[in-house]
Amino acid sequence: MFQIDRFVAIVRPEQRFLEWLNGIAEYAPLELSLEQVQQDCTALLVPQFEDEDEAVSFVCKLWDQLFESELQDWTDNRALWPQGRSIEMFMEWFSVDIHTTVVDLVEEEPAQ
């Protein structure tokens, strides 16, 4: 077991994302809760930085790719995706949490 030189960024859907998701016909009958959509969030390994704000800035530079990836996870129908996406919209729809300690419990690569 050893600590690796990375941070982990968790991209967590927020209320605005949930409102969009529950507005999609195939999900509307489910009436998903915020707790449900936040159960299995995207985790990203990012470089170490001096502080967490720098790590959040690093992640936010990739906002468009991350936004599309999160939408794609729920529907392939791009016509249902929100139009006029921006970094501001990304920050309203998702929070980015940084975890500074990452421990690797695997001692070696698995055999292929």
PDB file of N, CA, C and O in Angstrom, residues 7 47-57 98 100:
ATOM      1  N   PHE A   7      -4.166  13.768  -7.005  1.00  0.00           N
ATOM      2  CA  PHE A   7      -5.386  14.095  -6.277  1.00  0.00           C
ATOM      3  C   PHE A   7      -6.516  13.376  -6.998  1.00  0.00           C
ATOM      4  O   PHE A   7      -6.370  12.961  -8.152  1.00  0.00           O
ATOM      5  N   PRO A  47      -3.370  15.841 -11.405  1.00  0.00           N
ATOM      6  CA  PRO A  47      -2.057  16.102 -10.795  1.00  0.00           C
ATOM      7  C   PRO A  47      -2.201  16.720  -9.411  1.00  0.00           C
ATOM      8  O   PRO A  47      -3.228  17.315  -9.091  1.00  0.00           O
ATOM      9  N   GLN A  48      -1.145  16.598  -8.612  1.00  0.00           N
ATOM     10  CA  GLN A  48      -1.110  17.294  -7.332  1.00  0.00           C
ATOM     11  C   GLN A  48      -0.886  18.776  -7.589  1.00  0.00           C
ATOM     12  O   GLN A  48      -0.175  19.152  -8.518  1.00  0.00           O
ATOM     13  N   PHE A  49      -1.485  19.604  -6.756  1.00  0.00           N
ATOM     14  CA  PHE A  49      -1.323  21.044  -6.846  1.00  0.00           C
ATOM     15  C   PHE A  49      -1.008  21.587  -5.462  1.00  0.00           C
ATOM     16  O   PHE A  49      -1.129  20.876  -4.475  1.00  0.00           O
ATOM     17  N   GLU A  50      -0.651  22.845  -5.408  1.00  0.00           N
ATOM     18  CA  GLU A  50      -0.374  23.494  -4.123  1.00  0.00           C
ATOM     19  C   GLU A  50      -1.615  23.547  -3.244  1.00  0.00           C
ATOM     20  O   GLU A  50      -1.519  23.434  -2.038  1.00  0.00           O
ATOM     21  N   ASP A  51      -2.773  23.781  -3.885  1.00  0.00           N
ATOM     22  CA  ASP A  51      -4.005  23.817  -3.107  1.00  0.00           C
ATOM     23  C   ASP A  51      -5.164  23.262  -3.940  1.00  0.00           C
ATOM     24  O   ASP A  51      -5.042  23.071  -5.145  1.00  0.00           O
ATOM     25  N   GLU A  52      -6.258  23.031  -3.271  1.00  0.00           N
ATOM     26  CA  GLU A  52      -7.417  22.406  -3.911  1.00  0.00           C
ATOM     27  C   GLU A  52      -8.032  23.286  -4.991  1.00  0.00           C
ATOM     28  O   GLU A  52      -8.553  22.777  -5.978  1.00  0.00           O
ATOM     29  N   ASP A  53      -7.978  24.607  -4.831  1.00  0.00           N
ATOM     30  CA  ASP A  53      -8.536  25.515  -5.840  1.00  0.00           C
ATOM     31  C   ASP A  53      -7.841  25.341  -7.190  1.00  0.00           C
ATOM     32  O   ASP A  53      -8.478  25.417  -8.236  1.00  0.00           O
ATOM     33  N   GLU A  54      -6.543  25.116  -7.165  1.00  0.00           N
ATOM     34  CA  GLU A  54      -5.809  24.879  -8.416  1.00  0.00           C
ATOM     35  C   GLU A  54      -6.273  23.584  -9.071  1.00  0.00           C
ATOM     36  O   GLU A  54      -6.373  23.506 -10.294  1.00  0.00           O
ATOM     37  N   ALA A  55      -6.554  22.575  -8.277  1.00  0.00           N
ATOM     38  CA  ALA A  55      -7.038  21.298  -8.807  1.00  0.00           C
ATOM     39  C   ALA A  55      -8.422  21.477  -9.430  1.00  0.00           C
ATOM     40  O   ALA A  55      -8.696  20.939 -10.508  1.00  0.00           O
ATOM     41  N   VAL A  56      -9.288  22.251  -8.768  1.00  0.00           N
ATOM     42  CA  VAL A  56     -10.619  22.525  -9.318  1.00  0.00           C
ATOM     43  C   VAL A  56     -10.474  23.274 -10.641  1.00  0.00           C
ATOM     44  O   VAL A  56     -11.152  22.955 -11.626  1.00  0.00           O
ATOM     45  N   SER A  57      -9.573  24.250 -10.712  1.00  0.00           N
ATOM     46  CA  SER A  57      -9.340  25.005 -11.954  1.00  0.00           C
ATOM     47  C   SER A  57      -8.877  24.084 -13.075  1.00  0.00           C
ATOM     48  O   SER A  57      -9.310  24.220 -14.219  1.00  0.00           O
ATOM     49  N   ILE A  98     -12.435  17.857  -4.299  1.00  0.00           N
ATOM     50  CA  ILE A  98     -11.058  17.391  -4.416  1.00  0.00           C
ATOM     51  C   ILE A  98     -10.681  16.599  -3.167  1.00  0.00           C
ATOM     52  O   ILE A  98     -10.945  17.028  -2.038  1.00  0.00           O
ATOM     53  N   THR A 100      -7.254  14.937  -1.513  1.00  0.00           N
ATOM     54  CA  THR A 100      -5.812  15.102  -1.687  1.00  0.00           C
ATOM     55  C   THR A 100      -4.985  13.866  -1.361  1.00  0.00           C
ATOM     56  O   THR A 100      -3.800  13.825  -1.667  1.00  0.00           O
TER      57      THR A 100
END
